[in-house]
Amino acid sequence: MKREREEILKDLANSVLNMDEKLAAQAAREAIKSGLDAYDAISNGLVVGMNKAGDLYETEEYFVPEILICSDAMYAGLEILRPHLKKESDRRQIKCVIGVVEGDTHDIGKNLVKIMLDVAGFEIHDLGRNVPLSDFIEKAKEVHAELICISTLMTTTMDHMATVIEMLKEEGIRNHFKVMVGGGPISQGFADRIGADGYAENAANAVRIAKHVCAHIATVKE
Amino acid sequence: MQTANIPKDNQTSLERVLCYLQRKNPQRIACFPLILNHAARVLGVPIGKYNRNGELMGKSHVAAYKRYGNDLILIFSTTSTLAEAMGTKMVFFDEDAPQIAEPLIKELDDIKKVNRPDVLKDGRLPVYLEATEIAVREVGSEVCVSTVLAGPFTTAAALRPIDLFIRDLRKNKEWVHELLGICAQAGIKFIDEILKRKSLPIVVEPIGSGSLVSPAHFREFVAPYLKRLADHVHANGGGLPAVLHICGKTKPNWEAMLGADFDIWSLDAVDMGEARQAAGHRVVLVGNVIPANLLKNTPEQIDAEARIVCEKAMGSPRGFILGSGCEVPIETPPANVDALINAARKYGRFDT
């Protein structure tokens, strides 16, 4: 017997929230079988669960391991649902380039921000870690990104963030992009001094700040 | 900065630090700027040479002590050094601390490949020990020399790709405990060699930070293995205190940290007024001027920040030591280290 849409969506959300990869895949398959719209299953199921996980992260009930395993469950469901998505031409996503600066290989923070931005509907272009500074700019130009997110954990590499912003200015394209910075040694004061558009203390905040600095970009259906 | 207003010290650094062990007030509080790789800058050698050459590492710290008068020498290059001796590959930089290039344990079964290190031979542990010997020989009679090792949790997280390791905490608990036991054993062997050289072992557990793992995971995977190290220092250290540094947030874990039985906590992103309440009569507190501020701010700003830290933490029942929250950044202007130590002279007095 087919279950109701609400029940399947609930399973999808709970599977993510409760870090249950198996249930996520199972509920995703059930969603397809029951004729649910894949976009509906993602945005009203999986993403709801991931957002709840993000809330728990913010209130310090979930930590890094929990968020990563929640995202494993979410991506297990997504893998099944994505091929069934109808053409996405009616949705306009904000494009974002993200990476950890050259000289730094610590990427847990960056990966968390990437997951949460992905969940929030940003189109993510992840450059990884130890990224040459010019790559941020080249990639942003190539994909017509609106947002550049730069991360570092180390005081030895934090000034590279200022360099990226200077490079954008030198090319005369500073105002083509919003720049967000974050990571252990970074503060709002530092972000202000180097002329970044936004700073987020953690991954949950990063989504809010990203939406705020990109508020000028229309994301409504065309 | 008005240097005229800075009171003169009438104790040697070692006398000052010993006061904390004897539960007496020193003339003024001690100051532990966590000078690690920055020491290479004082001697004027590249970081990449400092961290692979015991003689240069030792001499760098002697030079830093002579330049600054810091009350603690910390022999250290990176938290992954034990893991390196156990099989993780590092990448070295000319002007930065080494970082993990390739963790050893790709598959769970690779735990069999973990090297039980010969701490006199493997990796760069001999570099640390040689540096320790030099510092103790040259200035050990006037200043406390310590040698830093990573705690079991941090070492385990450097043996396994960290994104997998933190998933293992939920998916492969027993396996994690087995690995932590191996890491604790390696740490204990290294502690023995540190103690033999009349140096103070200091345990750092950055991956156990409350910024990364939950209090439940801290209680299950971090605290019990830290306690093994603290117990070992207590049993074999001839009265030396067990010292623990954890980066980032730690407040949710203070209770578990008390259970791990360390005598001195070096804390980072916490409110020292709150920490003082938790530490009570049991723990000496060290902290916590923000490291990035040491790099970026002016001496006047460092003075003001340190003053606030002192206002919060002075009078902590078991004692308070002014310090940096984490490593003094490599390129920190020397005047900012001076400002931090001078702040201890100005705001940390007991003789007035």
Coordinates of C-alpha atoms in Angstrom, one line a residue:
Chain A
M1 CA 0.0 0.0 0.0
K2 CA 1.2 3.4 -0.9
R3 CA 2.0 5.7 1.9
E4 CA 0.9 9.4 2.0
R5 CA 3.3 12.1 0.7
E6 CA 3.6 13.6 4.2
E7 CA 4.8 10.3 5.7
I8 CA 7.5 9.8 3.0
L9 CA 8.6 13.4 3.4
K10 CA 8.8 12.9 7.1
D11 CA 10.9 9.8 6.7
L12 CA 13.2 11.7 4.3
A13 CA 13.6 14.5 6.8
N14 CA 14.0 12.3 9.8
S15 CA 16.5 10.0 8.1
V16 CA 18.8 13.0 7.6
L17 CA 18.3 14.4 11.1
N18 CA 18.8 11.0 12.7
M19 CA 21.9 10.2 10.5
D20 CA 20.2 7.1 8.9
E21 CA 21.8 6.7 5.5
K22 CA 19.8 3.5 4.8
L23 CA 16.5 5.0 5.6
A24 CA 17.3 8.0 3.4
A25 CA 17.9 5.8 0.4
Q26 CA 14.9 3.7 1.1
A27 CA 12.6 6.7 1.5
A28 CA 14.0 8.3 -1.6
R29 CA 13.2 5.1 -3.6
E30 CA 9.8 5.0 -2.1
A31 CA 9.2 8.6 -3.1
I32 CA 10.0 7.9 -6.7
K33 CA 7.9 4.8 -6.7
S34 CA 4.9 6.7 -5.2
G35 CA 5.2 9.3 -7.9
L36 CA 6.3 12.1 -5.7
D37 CA 8.0 15.0 -7.5
A38 CA 11.7 14.7 -6.9
Y39 CA 12.1 18.4 -6.2
D40 CA 9.3 18.1 -3.6
A41 CA 11.0 15.2 -2.0
I42 CA 14.3 17.0 -1.9
S43 CA 13.2 20.4 -0.7
N44 CA 10.4 19.4 1.6
G45 CA 12.1 16.2 2.8
L46 CA 15.8 15.9 2.8
V47 CA 16.5 19.6 3.0
V48 CA 14.1 20.0 5.9
G49 CA 16.0 17.4 7.8
M50 CA 19.4 19.0 7.0
N51 CA 18.1 22.4 8.1
K52 CA 17.0 20.9 11.4
A53 CA 20.4 19.4 11.8
G54 CA 21.9 22.9 11.1
D55 CA 19.7 24.3 13.8
L56 CA 21.0 21.7 16.3
Y57 CA 24.5 22.5 15.2
E58 CA 23.8 26.2 16.0
T59 CA 22.5 25.4 19.4
E60 CA 25.5 23.0 20.0
E61 CA 23.5 19.8 20.2
Y62 CA 25.1 18.6 17.0
F63 CA 28.8 19.0 16.2
V64 CA 31.0 18.4 13.2
P65 CA 30.7 14.6 13.1
E66 CA 26.9 14.7 13.4
I67 CA 26.6 17.3 10.6
L68 CA 28.8 15.3 8.3
I69 CA 26.9 12.1 8.9
C70 CA 23.6 13.9 8.4
S71 CA 24.9 15.1 5.1
D72 CA 26.0 11.6 4.1
A73 CA 22.3 10.6 4.6
M74 CA 21.1 13.6 2.7
Y75 CA 23.5 12.9 -0.3
A76 CA 22.5 9.2 -0.3
G77 CA 18.9 10.3 -0.8
L78 CA 19.9 13.0 -3.3
E79 CA 21.7 10.5 -5.4
I80 CA 18.5 8.6 -5.9
L81 CA 16.3 11.6 -6.4
R82 CA 18.5 13.8 -8.6
P83 CA 18.1 11.8 -11.9
H84 CA 14.4 12.3 -11.6
L85 CA 14.5 16.1 -11.3
K86 CA 12.7 17.9 -14.0
K87 CA 14.7 20.5 -15.9
E88 CA 15.9 23.1 -13.5
S89 CA 15.8 26.0 -15.9
D90 CA 13.1 27.7 -14.0
R91 CA 15.3 28.0 -10.9
R92 CA 18.0 30.6 -10.6
Q93 CA 20.7 29.6 -8.2
I94 CA 23.3 31.9 -6.8
K95 CA 26.7 30.6 -7.9
C96 CA 29.4 30.4 -5.3
V97 CA 33.1 29.5 -5.5
I98 CA 34.5 28.2 -2.3
G99 CA 38.0 27.0 -1.1
V100 CA 40.7 27.0 1.4
V101 CA 43.6 29.4 0.6
E102 CA 47.0 28.3 -0.6
G103 CA 49.3 27.0 2.1
D104 CA 46.5 25.6 4.2
T105 CA 45.2 22.0 4.0
H106 CA 42.6 22.3 6.8
D107 CA 39.2 21.9 5.2
I108 CA 36.6 20.7 7.7
G109 CA 35.2 24.2 8.2
K110 CA 35.0 24.8 4.5
N111 CA 33.3 21.5 3.9
L112 CA 30.6 22.3 6.5
V113 CA 29.9 25.7 4.9
K114 CA 29.8 24.0 1.5
I115 CA 27.2 21.5 2.7
M116 CA 25.0 24.2 4.3
L117 CA 25.2 26.5 1.3
D118 CA 24.4 23.5 -1.0
V119 CA 21.3 22.8 1.2
A120 CA 20.3 26.4 1.0
G121 CA 20.2 26.2 -2.7
F122 CA 23.5 27.8 -3.8
E123 CA 25.3 26.4 -6.7
I124 CA 28.7 25.4 -5.3
H125 CA 32.0 25.2 -7.1
D126 CA 34.4 23.7 -4.6
L127 CA 38.1 24.4 -5.4
G128 CA 39.2 22.2 -2.4
R129 CA 42.1 23.1 -0.2
N130 CA 45.5 24.7 -0.7
V131 CA 44.0 26.7 -3.6
P132 CA 46.3 29.1 -5.5
L133 CA 44.8 32.6 -5.0
S134 CA 44.3 33.3 -8.7
D135 CA 42.2 30.1 -9.0
F136 CA 39.5 31.7 -6.9
I137 CA 39.2 34.6 -9.4
E138 CA 39.6 32.5 -12.5
K139 CA 36.9 30.1 -11.4
A140 CA 34.6 32.8 -10.3
K141 CA 34.9 34.5 -13.8
E142 CA 34.5 31.2 -15.6
V143 CA 31.3 30.1 -13.9
H144 CA 30.0 33.7 -13.5
A145 CA 29.9 33.3 -9.8
E146 CA 28.2 36.0 -7.6
L147 CA 29.9 34.9 -4.4
I148 CA 33.5 33.9 -3.4
C149 CA 33.9 32.1 -0.1
I150 CA 37.5 31.9 1.3
S151 CA 38.5 29.9 4.3
T152 CA 41.6 29.4 6.4
L153 CA 42.4 28.0 9.8
M154 CA 45.9 29.5 10.1
T155 CA 47.3 32.8 11.0
T156 CA 50.1 32.3 8.5
T157 CA 47.7 32.2 5.6
M158 CA 45.0 34.7 6.6
D159 CA 46.5 37.6 4.7
H160 CA 46.0 35.6 1.5
M161 CA 42.3 36.6 1.8
A162 CA 43.3 40.3 1.6
T163 CA 45.4 39.4 -1.5
V164 CA 42.5 37.9 -3.3
I165 CA 40.4 41.0 -2.7
E166 CA 43.4 43.2 -3.9
M167 CA 43.7 41.0 -7.0
L168 CA 40.0 41.6 -7.7
K169 CA 40.5 45.3 -7.4
E170 CA 43.5 45.3 -9.7
E171 CA 41.5 43.6 -12.3
G172 CA 38.8 46.1 -11.9
I173 CA 36.2 43.4 -11.1
R174 CA 35.9 43.8 -7.3
N175 CA 32.2 44.8 -7.6
H176 CA 31.4 41.7 -9.8
F177 CA 31.6 39.5 -6.7
K178 CA 30.7 39.4 -3.0
V179 CA 33.5 38.0 -0.9
M180 CA 32.9 36.1 2.3
V181 CA 35.7 35.0 4.7
G182 CA 35.8 32.6 7.6
G183 CA 38.0 30.3 9.7
G184 CA 39.6 30.0 13.1
P185 CA 41.7 33.2 13.3
I186 CA 39.3 35.3 11.2
S187 CA 37.1 37.9 13.0
Q188 CA 34.5 40.5 11.9
G189 CA 37.2 43.1 12.5
F190 CA 39.7 41.4 10.2
A191 CA 37.0 40.9 7.5
D192 CA 36.1 44.6 7.7
R193 CA 39.8 45.7 7.5
I194 CA 40.5 43.7 4.4
G195 CA 37.2 44.9 2.8
A196 CA 35.4 41.6 2.7
D197 CA 31.6 41.7 2.3
G198 CA 30.8 39.2 4.9
Y199 CA 32.2 37.1 7.8
A200 CA 30.6 34.1 9.4
E201 CA 31.6 32.6 12.7
N202 CA 30.3 29.1 11.8
A203 CA 28.6 27.1 9.0
A204 CA 25.1 27.8 10.2
N205 CA 25.8 31.5 10.2
A206 CA 27.4 31.3 6.8
V207 CA 24.1 30.6 5.1
R208 CA 22.5 33.7 6.7
I209 CA 25.4 35.9 5.8
A210 CA 25.6 34.6 2.3
K211 CA 21.9 35.2 1.7
H212 CA 22.3 38.7 3.2
V213 CA 25.2 39.7 1.1
C214 CA 23.6 38.3 -2.0
A215 CA 20.2 39.8 -1.2
H216 CA 20.5 42.0 -4.3
I217 CA 20.5 39.0 -6.6
A218 CA 17.0 38.0 -7.7
T219 CA 16.4 34.3 -7.1
V220 CA 12.7 34.2 -8.0
K221 CA 11.5 32.0 -10.8
E222 CA 11.9 33.7 -14.1
Chain B
M1 CA 54.1 52.2 25.5
Q2 CA 55.5 53.8 28.7
T3 CA 58.1 51.3 29.7
A4 CA 59.0 53.5 32.7
N5 CA 55.8 52.3 34.4
I6 CA 56.6 48.6 34.2
P7 CA 57.6 47.2 37.6
K8 CA 60.8 45.3 37.8
D9 CA 60.8 41.5 38.5
N10 CA 62.5 40.3 41.6
Q11 CA 62.2 36.6 40.9
T12 CA 63.7 34.4 38.2
S13 CA 61.3 32.8 35.8
L14 CA 61.7 29.4 37.5
E15 CA 61.1 30.8 41.0
R16 CA 57.9 32.5 39.7
V17 CA 56.6 29.3 38.2
L18 CA 57.5 27.1 41.2
C19 CA 55.3 29.4 43.3
Y20 CA 52.3 27.9 41.5
L21 CA 53.3 24.4 42.5
Q22 CA 54.0 25.5 46.1
R23 CA 50.6 27.2 46.2
K24 CA 52.2 30.5 47.0
N25 CA 51.6 33.8 45.3
P26 CA 54.5 34.9 43.1
Q27 CA 55.6 38.5 43.0
R28 CA 53.7 38.8 39.8
I29 CA 51.9 36.2 37.7
A30 CA 53.8 34.2 35.2
C31 CA 53.3 34.7 31.5
F32 CA 53.2 31.9 28.9
P33 CA 53.0 33.3 25.4
L34 CA 52.8 30.0 23.5
I35 CA 56.0 30.6 21.5
L36 CA 56.4 27.6 19.2
N37 CA 57.5 28.0 15.6
H38 CA 57.8 31.8 16.2
A39 CA 61.1 30.9 18.1
A40 CA 62.7 30.3 14.7
R41 CA 62.1 33.9 13.8
V42 CA 64.0 35.1 16.9
L43 CA 67.1 33.0 16.0
G44 CA 66.6 34.0 12.3
V45 CA 66.4 30.5 10.8
P46 CA 63.7 29.3 8.3
I47 CA 60.8 27.5 9.9
G48 CA 61.4 24.5 7.7
K49 CA 64.9 24.0 9.1
Y50 CA 63.9 24.8 12.7
N51 CA 61.4 21.9 12.7
R52 CA 63.7 19.3 11.3
N53 CA 66.9 20.1 13.2
G54 CA 67.0 19.5 16.9
E55 CA 70.0 21.8 17.5
L56 CA 68.3 24.7 15.7
M57 CA 65.0 24.1 17.4
G58 CA 66.7 24.1 20.8
K59 CA 68.8 27.1 20.1
S60 CA 65.7 29.0 18.7
H61 CA 63.9 28.5 22.0
V62 CA 66.9 29.6 24.1
A63 CA 67.2 32.7 21.9
A64 CA 63.5 33.4 22.3
Y65 CA 63.6 33.1 26.0
K66 CA 66.7 35.4 26.2
R67 CA 64.9 37.9 24.0
Y68 CA 61.5 37.9 25.7
G69 CA 61.8 36.4 29.2
N70 CA 58.8 34.2 28.6
D71 CA 58.2 32.0 31.6
L72 CA 57.8 28.7 29.7
I73 CA 59.8 27.2 26.8
L74 CA 57.7 24.9 24.6
I75 CA 59.6 22.5 22.4
F76 CA 57.2 21.9 19.5
S77 CA 56.6 22.1 15.7
T78 CA 53.2 20.6 15.0
T79 CA 50.5 18.5 16.6
S80 CA 51.0 15.6 14.1
T81 CA 54.5 14.7 15.2
L82 CA 53.6 11.6 17.1
A83 CA 51.4 10.5 14.2
E84 CA 54.3 11.2 11.9
A85 CA 56.4 8.8 13.9
M86 CA 53.6 6.2 13.7
G87 CA 53.3 6.4 9.9
T88 CA 51.5 9.5 8.7
K89 CA 53.3 11.4 5.9
M90 CA 53.9 15.1 6.4
V91 CA 54.5 17.9 3.9
F92 CA 57.2 20.5 4.9
F93 CA 57.3 24.1 4.0
D94 CA 60.2 26.5 4.1
E95 CA 58.3 29.1 6.1
D96 CA 55.5 27.4 7.8
A97 CA 54.9 24.5 10.1
P98 CA 54.5 21.1 8.5
Q99 CA 51.0 19.8 7.7
I100 CA 49.6 16.3 7.1
A101 CA 50.1 15.1 3.5
E102 CA 48.9 11.6 3.7
P103 CA 47.4 9.9 6.7
L104 CA 48.4 6.3 7.2
I105 CA 45.0 4.6 7.8
K106 CA 42.9 4.6 4.6
E107 CA 41.0 1.4 5.4
L108 CA 40.0 0.3 8.9
D109 CA 42.3 -2.7 8.5
D110 CA 45.3 -0.4 8.1
I111 CA 45.3 -0.1 11.8
K112 CA 47.7 -3.1 11.6
K113 CA 50.2 -0.8 9.9
V114 CA 50.4 1.7 12.7
N115 CA 53.9 1.9 13.9
R116 CA 54.5 1.5 17.6
P117 CA 57.1 4.2 17.6
D118 CA 60.6 3.9 18.9
V119 CA 60.5 7.4 20.3
L120 CA 64.3 7.7 20.2
K121 CA 64.4 7.0 16.5
D122 CA 61.2 7.5 14.6
G123 CA 59.9 10.5 12.8
R124 CA 61.0 13.8 14.2
L125 CA 60.7 12.8 17.9
P126 CA 64.5 12.7 18.2
V127 CA 64.5 16.4 16.9
Y128 CA 62.2 17.3 19.8
L129 CA 64.3 15.4 22.3
E130 CA 67.6 16.9 21.1
A131 CA 66.0 20.4 21.3
T132 CA 64.8 19.6 24.8
E133 CA 68.2 18.6 25.9
I134 CA 69.8 21.8 24.6
A135 CA 67.2 24.1 26.2
V136 CA 67.4 22.3 29.5
R137 CA 71.2 22.4 29.4
E138 CA 71.5 26.0 28.5
V139 CA 68.7 27.7 30.5
G140 CA 66.9 25.0 32.5
S141 CA 68.2 26.4 35.7
E142 CA 66.3 29.7 35.3
V143 CA 63.2 28.9 33.2
C144 CA 60.8 26.0 32.9
V145 CA 61.4 23.9 29.8
S146 CA 58.5 21.9 28.4
T147 CA 58.1 19.5 25.5
V148 CA 54.7 19.3 23.7
L149 CA 53.0 16.2 22.5
A150 CA 49.6 15.6 21.0
G151 CA 46.9 13.8 23.0
P152 CA 45.6 10.4 21.8
F153 CA 42.6 11.8 20.1
T154 CA 44.5 14.3 18.0
T155 CA 47.2 11.7 17.2
A156 CA 44.5 9.3 16.1
A157 CA 42.8 12.0 14.0
A158 CA 46.2 12.5 12.2
L159 CA 46.6 8.9 11.5
R160 CA 43.3 8.6 9.7
P161 CA 41.8 11.1 7.2
I162 CA 40.0 13.4 9.6
D163 CA 36.7 13.4 7.7
L164 CA 36.6 9.6 8.0
F165 CA 37.9 9.6 11.6
I166 CA 35.0 11.8 12.8
R167 CA 32.6 9.5 11.1
D168 CA 34.3 6.5 12.7
L169 CA 33.3 8.1 16.1
R170 CA 29.7 7.1 15.3
K171 CA 30.2 4.1 13.0
N172 CA 33.3 2.3 14.3
K173 CA 33.4 3.0 18.0
E174 CA 35.3 -0.1 19.1
W175 CA 37.9 0.4 16.4
V176 CA 38.4 4.0 17.5
H177 CA 39.0 2.9 21.0
E178 CA 41.6 0.4 19.9
L179 CA 43.4 3.2 17.9
L180 CA 43.2 5.6 20.9
G181 CA 44.7 3.0 23.1
I182 CA 47.7 2.6 20.7
C183 CA 48.1 6.4 20.5
A184 CA 48.0 6.8 24.3
Q185 CA 50.6 4.1 24.6
A186 CA 52.9 5.9 22.2
G187 CA 52.3 9.2 24.1
I188 CA 53.3 7.6 27.4
K189 CA 56.5 6.3 25.9
F190 CA 57.3 9.8 24.7
I191 CA 56.4 11.3 28.0
D192 CA 58.9 9.0 29.7
E193 CA 61.7 10.3 27.5
I194 CA 60.6 13.9 28.1
L195 CA 60.7 13.3 31.9
K196 CA 64.1 11.7 31.6
R197 CA 65.4 14.9 30.1
K198 CA 64.0 17.0 33.0
S199 CA 61.4 18.6 30.8
L200 CA 57.7 19.1 31.5
P201 CA 55.5 17.2 29.2
I202 CA 52.5 19.3 27.9
V203 CA 49.6 17.5 26.2
V204 CA 47.8 19.3 23.4
E205 CA 44.4 18.0 22.2
P206 CA 43.2 20.5 19.5
I207 CA 41.0 17.9 17.8
G208 CA 39.2 17.3 21.1
S209 CA 38.0 21.0 20.9
G210 CA 34.4 21.7 21.7
S211 CA 34.5 23.5 18.3
L212 CA 34.7 20.1 16.7
V213 CA 33.2 17.3 18.8
S214 CA 30.3 17.0 21.2
P215 CA 30.6 16.8 25.0
A216 CA 29.4 13.1 24.7
H217 CA 32.2 12.3 22.3
F218 CA 34.6 14.2 24.5
R219 CA 33.6 12.1 27.5
E220 CA 33.8 8.8 25.5
F221 CA 36.8 9.3 23.3
V222 CA 38.9 12.2 24.6
A223 CA 38.9 12.4 28.4
P224 CA 39.6 8.8 29.3
Y225 CA 42.7 8.6 27.2
L226 CA 43.9 12.1 28.4
K227 CA 43.5 10.8 31.9
R228 CA 45.9 7.9 31.2
L229 CA 48.6 10.5 30.2
A230 CA 47.9 12.7 33.3
D231 CA 48.0 9.7 35.6
H232 CA 51.3 8.7 34.0
V233 CA 52.8 12.1 34.6
H234 CA 51.6 12.1 38.2
A235 CA 53.0 8.6 38.8
N236 CA 56.4 9.2 37.2
G237 CA 56.9 13.0 37.1
G238 CA 58.4 13.5 40.5
G239 CA 55.8 16.0 41.5
L240 CA 55.5 17.7 38.1
P241 CA 52.0 18.9 37.2
A242 CA 50.0 17.4 34.3
V243 CA 49.4 20.2 31.8
L244 CA 46.7 20.2 29.1
H245 CA 46.1 22.7 26.2
I246 CA 43.0 22.5 24.1
C247 CA 42.3 25.0 21.3
G248 CA 39.0 26.7 20.5
K249 CA 36.0 26.2 22.7
T250 CA 36.2 24.0 25.7
K251 CA 33.5 25.2 28.1
P252 CA 31.1 22.3 27.5
N253 CA 33.9 19.9 28.4
W254 CA 35.3 21.5 31.6
E255 CA 33.6 18.9 33.8
A256 CA 35.1 16.0 31.8
M257 CA 38.4 17.8 31.8
L258 CA 38.4 18.0 35.6
G259 CA 37.8 14.3 35.5
A260 CA 40.9 13.8 33.4
D261 CA 42.8 15.2 36.3
F262 CA 45.1 17.8 34.8
D263 CA 46.6 20.4 37.1
I264 CA 47.1 23.2 34.5
W265 CA 44.7 24.1 31.7
S266 CA 45.8 26.3 28.9
L267 CA 42.6 27.6 27.3
D268 CA 41.8 29.4 24.1
A269 CA 38.3 30.7 23.0
V270 CA 36.6 30.9 26.4
D271 CA 35.6 33.5 29.0
M272 CA 38.3 33.4 31.6
G273 CA 35.9 34.6 34.3
E274 CA 33.7 31.5 33.6
A275 CA 36.8 29.2 33.4
R276 CA 37.8 30.5 36.8
Q277 CA 34.6 29.3 38.3
A278 CA 35.1 25.9 36.8
A279 CA 38.8 25.6 37.7
G280 CA 38.2 26.5 41.3
H281 CA 40.8 25.2 43.7
R282 CA 41.9 22.4 41.4
V283 CA 43.3 23.8 38.3
V284 CA 45.8 26.6 37.4
L285 CA 44.5 28.5 34.3
V286 CA 46.6 29.8 31.4
G287 CA 45.2 32.1 28.8
N288 CA 44.0 33.6 26.6
V289 CA 44.9 36.7 24.5
I290 CA 43.6 36.0 21.0
P291 CA 46.5 34.7 18.8
A292 CA 45.4 36.5 15.6
N293 CA 45.3 39.8 17.7
L294 CA 49.0 39.2 18.6
L295 CA 49.7 39.1 14.9
K296 CA 47.5 42.0 13.8
N297 CA 47.0 44.4 16.7
T298 CA 49.3 47.1 18.2
P299 CA 51.1 46.7 21.5
E300 CA 48.6 49.2 23.0
Q301 CA 45.7 47.0 22.0
I302 CA 47.5 43.8 23.3
D303 CA 48.0 45.6 26.6
A304 CA 44.3 46.5 26.8
E305 CA 43.2 43.0 25.9
A306 CA 45.6 41.4 28.4
R307 CA 44.4 43.8 31.0
I308 CA 40.8 42.6 30.6
V309 CA 41.9 38.9 30.7
C310 CA 43.8 39.7 33.9
E311 CA 40.8 41.4 35.4
K312 CA 38.7 38.3 34.7
A313 CA 41.2 35.7 35.9
M314 CA 43.2 37.2 38.6
G315 CA 42.3 35.7 41.9
S316 CA 41.5 32.4 40.4
P317 CA 41.8 30.2 43.5
R318 CA 44.5 27.8 42.2
G319 CA 46.3 30.5 40.3
F320 CA 46.3 32.2 36.9
I321 CA 49.0 32.6 34.3
L322 CA 48.6 35.1 31.5
G323 CA 49.2 33.6 28.0
S324 CA 48.1 33.4 24.4
G325 CA 45.0 31.4 23.7
C326 CA 47.0 29.3 21.2
E327 CA 50.3 29.4 19.3
V328 CA 51.9 32.8 19.0
P329 CA 51.7 33.4 15.2
I330 CA 55.0 33.0 13.4
E331 CA 55.1 36.5 12.1
T332 CA 54.0 38.2 15.4
P333 CA 55.8 41.5 15.9
P334 CA 58.2 41.1 18.9
A335 CA 56.8 44.3 20.5
N336 CA 53.4 42.5 20.9
V337 CA 55.0 39.6 22.8
D338 CA 56.7 42.2 24.9
A339 CA 53.4 43.9 25.5
L340 CA 51.8 40.6 26.6
I341 CA 54.6 39.9 29.1
N342 CA 54.7 43.5 30.4
A343 CA 50.9 43.2 31.0
A344 CA 51.6 40.4 33.4
R345 CA 54.1 42.7 35.2
K346 CA 51.5 45.5 35.3
Y347 CA 48.2 43.8 36.0
G348 CA 49.3 40.5 37.7
R349 CA 51.0 41.8 40.8
F350 CA 50.8 40.3 44.3
D351 CA 53.5 42.5 45.9
T352 CA 51.5 45.8 46.1

